[in-house]
Amino acid sequence: MNIETLLSKASELLETTAFGSLELGNVIMIVVGLIFIFLAITKDYEPLLLVPIGFGIVVGNIPAVPGMPLSVYDDGSVMQYLYFGVAKGVYPPLIFLGIGAMTDFSTMLSNPKLILLGAAAQIGVFLTFLGALVLGFNPNEAGAIGIIGGADGPTAIFLSSKLAPDLLGAIAIAAYSYMALVPVIQPPIMKLLTTKDERVIRMKPSRQVSTRERIIFPVIAFLVCTMLAPGAIVLIGMLFFGNLLKECTVTDRLAATARTAMIDVVTILLGFCVGASTSASHFLKPESILIFCLGALAFAVATASGVMFAKFMNLFLREKINPLIGAAGVSAVPDSARVVQMVGQQNDPQNFLLMHAMAPNVAGVIGSAIAAGVLWSQLVQ
């Protein structure tokens, strides 16, 4: 066998491997995926999300041999069937069911005025929507990008699957990236907008909420929210259904399954499939960079809006609220509430803000779902 034959055989062999089709963009995305995994493991940045997403990014950027359906974009591939739950918005409502089954709304019910902080944080969604329009995105794309400001990955995926499926990968990665970076992004904004005297404000303990209140709340809240924003029926419905399973005391098995095994399985599938959808040919585009920039702006504005609205409320309240808890109005549960606790204790180690911060935090979950419903109902017309 001569040299030419050997080279020909080697070339044929190379064509059956991923190396023959590997491009610089694939290498860049693989590095990004490895960085996600590194941050999740070494820095503990949302590991339950970043590990599946990071590994999915690596998987999604291994080039397939022509004729072999392997990626989420190849008809008939196994990955495409798994990705169906992302593309059609199936996984996010299941995530919301699990969130509802693990969420305690007692702190919010004991101090209802804190709901306003969750609503105020949604200002970031609508300002980003306007910013995306200015930058040339069409209304549907702008609406899907704007919801990143709610810091709610499942909601961002659900809305982008309905309004802008072509941007779903970039929007999902941006939303989850900023959720993971809550401990990095929020504290400087919180400290910039508050004084030390404001950061050491102590709040009264929450009142005890009765079992009857906790059972009635998900039913009444669902009716009110969906009457105002019918587009939020799926997300809000699953959220409050899960909470009813938890609070009614007669469906403990169902609630336990929803908040453990089911939400874990769906989180794995959603994270991995979102990561696998970020192949370089679909992801490395100028609009992806714009989406990341707008997402950062949305998250910063949402955080600032919550803090500033808390300061505004204090102008009219006899019993002041600590404005730090306004930052928890974004729906990154429970990380933003933990950040509030951390920043508060840096100024007063005996000040316990976590439970107070959970009120606007869970209100933010509801608020982001309502915002998504409003955008969807207005933009599909």
Coordinates of C-alpha atoms in Angstrom, one line a residue:
M1 CA 0.0 0.0 0.0
N2 CA 1.6 3.3 -1.1
I3 CA 1.6 6.7 0.6
E4 CA -1.2 8.0 -1.6
T5 CA -3.5 5.1 -0.7
L6 CA -2.7 5.6 3.0
L7 CA -3.4 9.3 2.8
S8 CA -6.7 8.6 1.0
K9 CA -7.7 6.0 3.6
A10 CA -6.8 8.5 6.4
S11 CA -8.8 11.2 4.7
E12 CA -11.8 8.9 4.4
L13 CA -11.5 8.0 8.1
L14 CA -11.2 11.6 9.1
E15 CA -14.5 12.4 7.3
T16 CA -16.3 9.8 9.5
T17 CA -15.1 11.7 12.6
A18 CA -16.2 15.0 14.1
F19 CA -12.7 16.4 13.5
G20 CA -13.3 16.8 9.8
S21 CA -16.3 19.2 10.3
L22 CA -15.1 21.0 13.5
E23 CA -15.0 24.7 13.1
L24 CA -13.7 27.6 15.2
G25 CA -17.3 28.4 16.3
N26 CA -17.8 24.9 17.6
V27 CA -14.6 25.2 19.7
I28 CA -15.7 28.6 21.1
M29 CA -19.0 27.2 22.2
I30 CA -17.4 24.0 23.7
V31 CA -15.2 26.3 25.7
V32 CA -18.3 28.3 26.8
G33 CA -20.0 25.0 27.9
L34 CA -16.9 24.0 29.9
I35 CA -16.9 27.5 31.6
F36 CA -20.5 26.9 32.6
I37 CA -19.6 23.6 34.2
F38 CA -16.5 25.1 35.9
L39 CA -18.6 27.9 37.4
A40 CA -21.3 25.5 38.6
I41 CA -18.9 23.2 40.3
T42 CA -16.3 25.6 41.7
K43 CA -18.4 28.7 42.4
D44 CA -21.7 26.9 43.1
Y45 CA -23.5 29.2 40.6
E46 CA -26.9 27.5 40.0
P47 CA -25.3 24.0 39.5
L48 CA -28.6 22.3 39.0
L49 CA -29.0 24.5 35.9
L50 CA -25.5 25.2 34.7
V51 CA -24.2 21.6 34.7
P52 CA -26.9 20.3 32.4
I53 CA -26.8 23.4 30.2
G54 CA -23.0 23.4 30.0
F55 CA -22.8 19.8 29.1
G56 CA -25.6 20.2 26.6
I57 CA -23.6 23.0 25.0
V58 CA -20.6 20.7 24.6
V59 CA -22.8 17.9 23.2
G60 CA -24.6 20.3 20.8
N61 CA -21.3 21.5 19.3
I62 CA -19.8 18.2 18.3
P63 CA -20.3 18.1 14.5
A64 CA -22.2 15.2 13.2
V65 CA -21.3 13.2 10.2
P66 CA -23.4 14.2 7.1
G67 CA -26.4 12.0 6.8
M68 CA -26.6 11.1 10.5
P69 CA -29.5 12.8 12.3
L70 CA -28.1 13.6 15.7
S71 CA -28.7 17.2 16.7
V72 CA -31.9 18.9 17.9
Y73 CA -32.3 20.4 14.5
D74 CA -32.1 17.1 12.6
D75 CA -35.5 15.6 11.7
G76 CA -36.1 12.2 13.3
S77 CA -33.2 12.5 15.8
V78 CA -33.6 11.4 19.4
M79 CA -32.4 14.9 20.5
Q80 CA -35.1 16.5 18.4
Y81 CA -37.7 14.5 20.3
L82 CA -36.2 15.5 23.6
Y83 CA -36.1 19.1 22.4
F84 CA -39.8 19.0 21.6
G85 CA -40.6 19.9 25.2
V86 CA -38.5 23.1 24.9
A87 CA -39.6 24.1 21.4
K88 CA -43.3 23.7 22.2
G89 CA -43.2 25.1 25.7
V90 CA -44.0 21.8 27.4
Y91 CA -41.2 21.7 30.1
P92 CA -41.7 25.3 31.6
P93 CA -45.3 24.6 32.9
L94 CA -44.0 21.4 34.5
I95 CA -41.2 23.3 36.2
F96 CA -43.9 25.8 37.5
L97 CA -45.9 22.9 38.9
G98 CA -42.9 21.8 40.9
I99 CA -42.1 25.4 42.0
G100 CA -45.7 25.8 43.2
A101 CA -45.4 22.6 45.2
M102 CA -42.3 23.8 47.0
T103 CA -43.3 27.5 47.5
D104 CA -44.6 28.8 50.7
F105 CA -46.6 32.0 50.1
S106 CA -47.1 32.7 53.8
T107 CA -44.6 35.5 54.0
M108 CA -46.3 37.2 51.1
L109 CA -49.7 36.7 52.6
S110 CA -48.6 38.0 56.0
N111 CA -47.4 41.3 54.4
P112 CA -49.4 41.8 51.2
K113 CA -47.9 45.2 50.4
L114 CA -44.6 43.5 49.5
I115 CA -46.4 42.1 46.5
L116 CA -45.9 45.6 44.9
L117 CA -42.1 45.0 45.0
G118 CA -42.5 41.9 42.8
A119 CA -44.6 44.0 40.4
A120 CA -42.2 46.9 40.4
A121 CA -39.3 44.6 39.3
Q122 CA -41.2 43.8 36.1
I123 CA -40.5 47.3 34.9
G124 CA -37.3 45.9 33.6
V125 CA -39.2 43.6 31.3
F126 CA -41.1 46.3 29.5
L127 CA -38.2 48.8 29.3
T128 CA -36.1 46.1 27.7
F129 CA -39.0 45.4 25.3
L130 CA -38.8 49.0 24.2
G131 CA -35.0 48.9 23.9
A132 CA -35.2 45.8 21.7
L133 CA -37.6 47.5 19.4
V134 CA -35.2 50.5 19.1
L135 CA -32.4 48.1 18.2
G136 CA -34.4 46.7 15.3
F137 CA -36.0 43.5 16.7
N138 CA -39.6 42.9 15.6
P139 CA -42.3 43.2 18.3
N140 CA -42.5 39.4 18.9
E141 CA -38.7 39.1 19.2
A142 CA -38.6 42.2 21.5
G143 CA -41.3 40.7 23.7
A144 CA -39.4 37.4 24.1
I145 CA -36.1 39.3 24.9
G146 CA -37.8 41.6 27.4
I147 CA -39.0 38.7 29.6
I148 CA -35.3 38.0 30.5
G149 CA -35.7 40.9 32.9
G150 CA -37.9 38.8 35.0
A151 CA -34.9 36.5 35.7
D152 CA -37.1 33.5 35.2
G153 CA -35.7 30.9 32.8
P154 CA -38.8 28.7 32.3
T155 CA -40.9 31.8 31.6
A156 CA -38.4 33.1 29.1
I157 CA -38.3 29.7 27.3
F158 CA -42.1 29.5 27.3
L159 CA -42.6 32.9 25.8
S160 CA -39.8 32.7 23.3
S161 CA -41.2 29.3 22.1
K162 CA -44.4 31.1 21.3
L163 CA -43.1 34.4 20.0
A164 CA -39.6 34.0 18.7
P165 CA -38.6 30.3 18.3
D166 CA -35.5 31.2 16.2
L167 CA -34.1 33.1 19.2
L168 CA -35.0 30.5 21.8
G169 CA -31.5 29.2 22.4
A170 CA -29.9 32.7 22.9
I171 CA -32.8 33.9 25.1
A172 CA -32.7 30.7 27.3
I173 CA -28.9 30.8 27.7
A174 CA -29.1 34.6 28.6
A175 CA -31.9 34.1 31.1
Y176 CA -30.2 31.2 32.9
S177 CA -26.8 32.9 32.8
Y178 CA -28.1 35.9 34.6
M179 CA -30.1 33.8 37.1
A180 CA -26.8 32.0 37.9
L181 CA -25.0 35.3 38.3
V182 CA -27.5 36.8 40.7
P183 CA -24.8 36.9 43.5
V184 CA -22.5 38.8 41.2
I185 CA -24.8 41.3 39.5
Q186 CA -27.2 42.3 42.2
P187 CA -25.1 43.4 45.2
P188 CA -23.3 46.4 43.5
I189 CA -26.7 47.7 42.3
M190 CA -28.2 47.3 45.8
K191 CA -25.4 49.0 47.5
L192 CA -25.3 51.8 45.0
L193 CA -28.9 52.7 45.4
T194 CA -29.2 52.4 49.2
T195 CA -27.5 54.1 52.2
K196 CA -26.1 52.2 55.2
D197 CA -28.9 53.5 57.4
E198 CA -31.4 52.0 54.9
R199 CA -29.6 48.7 54.7
V200 CA -29.7 48.2 58.5
I201 CA -33.5 48.7 58.8
R202 CA -35.0 45.8 60.8
M203 CA -38.5 44.6 59.9
K204 CA -41.1 43.1 62.3
P205 CA -41.5 39.3 62.2
S206 CA -44.3 38.1 59.9
R207 CA -47.6 37.2 61.3
Q208 CA -48.8 33.6 61.4
V209 CA -50.9 32.6 58.3
S210 CA -53.7 30.1 58.8
T211 CA -54.1 26.9 56.9
R212 CA -57.4 28.1 55.5
E213 CA -55.7 31.2 54.1
R214 CA -53.0 29.1 52.4
I215 CA -55.5 26.8 50.8
I216 CA -57.8 29.6 49.6
F217 CA -55.0 31.8 48.2
P218 CA -53.9 29.7 45.1
V219 CA -57.5 29.4 44.0
I220 CA -58.4 33.1 44.4
A221 CA -55.0 34.2 43.0
F222 CA -55.3 32.0 39.9
L223 CA -58.7 33.5 39.1
V224 CA -57.6 37.1 39.6
C225 CA -54.3 36.7 37.7
T226 CA -55.8 34.9 34.7
M227 CA -58.7 37.2 34.4
L228 CA -56.2 40.1 34.1
A229 CA -53.8 38.2 31.8
P230 CA -55.4 35.1 30.1
G231 CA -52.1 34.4 28.3
A232 CA -50.6 33.4 31.7
I233 CA -53.2 30.6 32.3
V234 CA -50.7 27.7 31.6
L235 CA -47.8 29.0 33.8
I236 CA -50.0 30.5 36.5
G237 CA -52.3 27.6 36.5
M238 CA -49.6 25.1 37.0
L239 CA -47.9 27.2 39.7
F240 CA -51.0 27.6 41.8
F241 CA -52.1 24.0 41.2
G242 CA -48.8 22.8 42.5
N243 CA -49.2 25.1 45.5
L244 CA -52.7 23.8 46.2
L245 CA -51.4 20.2 46.2
K246 CA -48.9 21.3 48.9
E247 CA -51.3 23.3 51.1
C248 CA -54.5 21.2 51.0
T249 CA -52.8 18.5 53.1
V250 CA -54.7 15.6 51.3
T251 CA -52.4 15.3 48.3
D252 CA -49.0 15.1 50.0
R253 CA -47.8 12.3 47.7
L254 CA -48.6 14.3 44.6
A255 CA -47.0 17.4 46.0
A256 CA -43.9 15.5 47.1
T257 CA -43.5 14.0 43.6
A258 CA -44.0 17.4 41.9
R259 CA -41.4 19.1 44.0
T260 CA -38.8 16.3 43.9
A261 CA -38.6 13.6 41.2
M262 CA -40.7 15.4 38.6
I263 CA -39.1 18.8 38.7
D264 CA -35.6 17.2 38.8
V265 CA -36.3 15.1 35.7
V266 CA -37.7 18.1 33.8
T267 CA -34.9 20.4 34.9
I268 CA -32.4 17.9 33.6
L269 CA -34.1 17.6 30.2
L270 CA -34.8 21.3 29.8
G271 CA -31.2 22.3 30.8
F272 CA -29.5 19.7 28.6
C273 CA -31.8 20.4 25.6
V274 CA -31.4 24.2 25.8
G275 CA -27.6 23.7 25.9
A276 CA -27.7 21.3 23.0
S277 CA -29.6 23.8 20.9
T278 CA -26.7 26.3 20.9
S279 CA -24.7 24.9 18.0
A280 CA -22.3 27.5 16.7
S281 CA -24.2 27.8 13.3
H282 CA -27.4 28.7 15.1
F283 CA -26.1 30.6 18.1
L284 CA -23.0 32.6 17.1
K285 CA -24.8 35.5 15.4
P286 CA -24.8 39.3 16.0
E287 CA -28.3 39.2 17.5
S288 CA -27.1 36.7 20.2
I289 CA -24.7 39.3 21.4
L290 CA -27.4 42.0 21.4
I291 CA -29.7 39.6 23.4
F292 CA -27.0 39.1 26.0
C293 CA -26.5 42.9 26.4
L294 CA -30.2 43.6 26.6
G295 CA -30.6 40.7 29.1
A296 CA -27.9 42.3 31.4
L297 CA -29.7 45.6 31.1
A298 CA -33.1 44.1 31.8
F299 CA -31.8 42.3 34.9
A300 CA -30.1 45.4 36.2
V301 CA -33.1 47.6 35.6
A302 CA -35.4 45.0 37.3
T303 CA -33.2 44.9 40.4
A304 CA -32.9 48.7 40.5
S305 CA -36.7 49.1 40.0
G306 CA -37.5 46.9 43.0
V307 CA -35.0 48.7 45.3
M308 CA -36.2 52.2 44.2
F309 CA -39.9 51.3 44.6
A310 CA -39.2 50.1 48.1
K311 CA -37.6 53.5 48.9
F312 CA -40.6 55.2 47.4
M313 CA -43.0 53.1 49.5
N314 CA -41.1 54.1 52.7
L315 CA -42.1 57.7 52.0
F316 CA -45.7 56.7 53.0
L317 CA -45.1 53.9 55.5
R318 CA -44.9 54.3 59.3
E319 CA -43.1 51.0 59.7
K320 CA -40.3 51.2 57.1
I321 CA -39.3 48.3 55.0
N322 CA -35.6 47.5 54.2
P323 CA -35.2 48.6 50.6
L324 CA -32.8 45.8 50.0
I325 CA -35.7 43.4 49.8
G326 CA -36.9 45.2 46.6
A327 CA -34.0 43.5 44.7
A328 CA -35.7 40.1 45.4
G329 CA -38.6 41.2 43.2
V330 CA -37.0 39.4 40.3
S331 CA -38.1 35.8 40.2
A332 CA -34.8 34.1 40.7
V333 CA -36.1 32.0 43.6
P334 CA -34.6 31.7 46.1
D335 CA -31.2 33.1 45.1
S336 CA -32.1 36.8 45.0
A337 CA -33.7 36.4 48.5
R338 CA -30.4 34.9 49.7
V339 CA -28.5 37.8 48.2
V340 CA -30.7 40.2 50.1
Q341 CA -29.9 38.3 53.3
M342 CA -26.2 38.3 52.5
V343 CA -26.0 42.1 51.8
G344 CA -28.1 42.9 54.8
Q345 CA -25.9 40.9 57.2
Q346 CA -22.8 42.6 55.8
N347 CA -24.1 45.8 57.5
D348 CA -25.8 44.2 60.4
P349 CA -25.0 40.5 61.2
Q350 CA -28.1 40.3 63.4
N351 CA -30.5 41.5 60.7
F352 CA -32.5 38.6 59.2
L353 CA -34.1 39.6 56.0
L354 CA -34.4 36.2 54.2
M355 CA -38.1 35.5 55.0
H356 CA -39.1 39.1 54.3
A357 CA -37.3 38.9 51.0
M358 CA -39.1 35.7 50.0
A359 CA -42.4 37.7 49.8
P360 CA -41.3 39.9 46.8
N361 CA -39.4 36.9 45.5
V362 CA -42.4 34.7 45.1
A363 CA -44.4 37.7 44.0
G364 CA -41.8 38.1 41.3
V365 CA -42.5 34.6 40.0
I366 CA -46.2 35.5 39.6
G367 CA -45.3 38.9 38.2
S368 CA -43.0 37.5 35.5
A369 CA -45.7 35.0 34.4
I370 CA -48.3 37.7 34.2
A371 CA -45.9 39.9 32.2
A372 CA -45.3 37.0 29.8
G373 CA -49.1 36.5 29.5
V374 CA -49.6 40.2 28.8
L375 CA -46.9 40.3 26.1
W376 CA -48.2 37.1 24.5
S377 CA -51.8 38.2 24.4
Q378 CA -50.9 41.7 23.0
L379 CA -48.4 40.5 20.4
V380 CA -50.3 37.6 18.9
Q381 CA -53.1 39.9 17.8

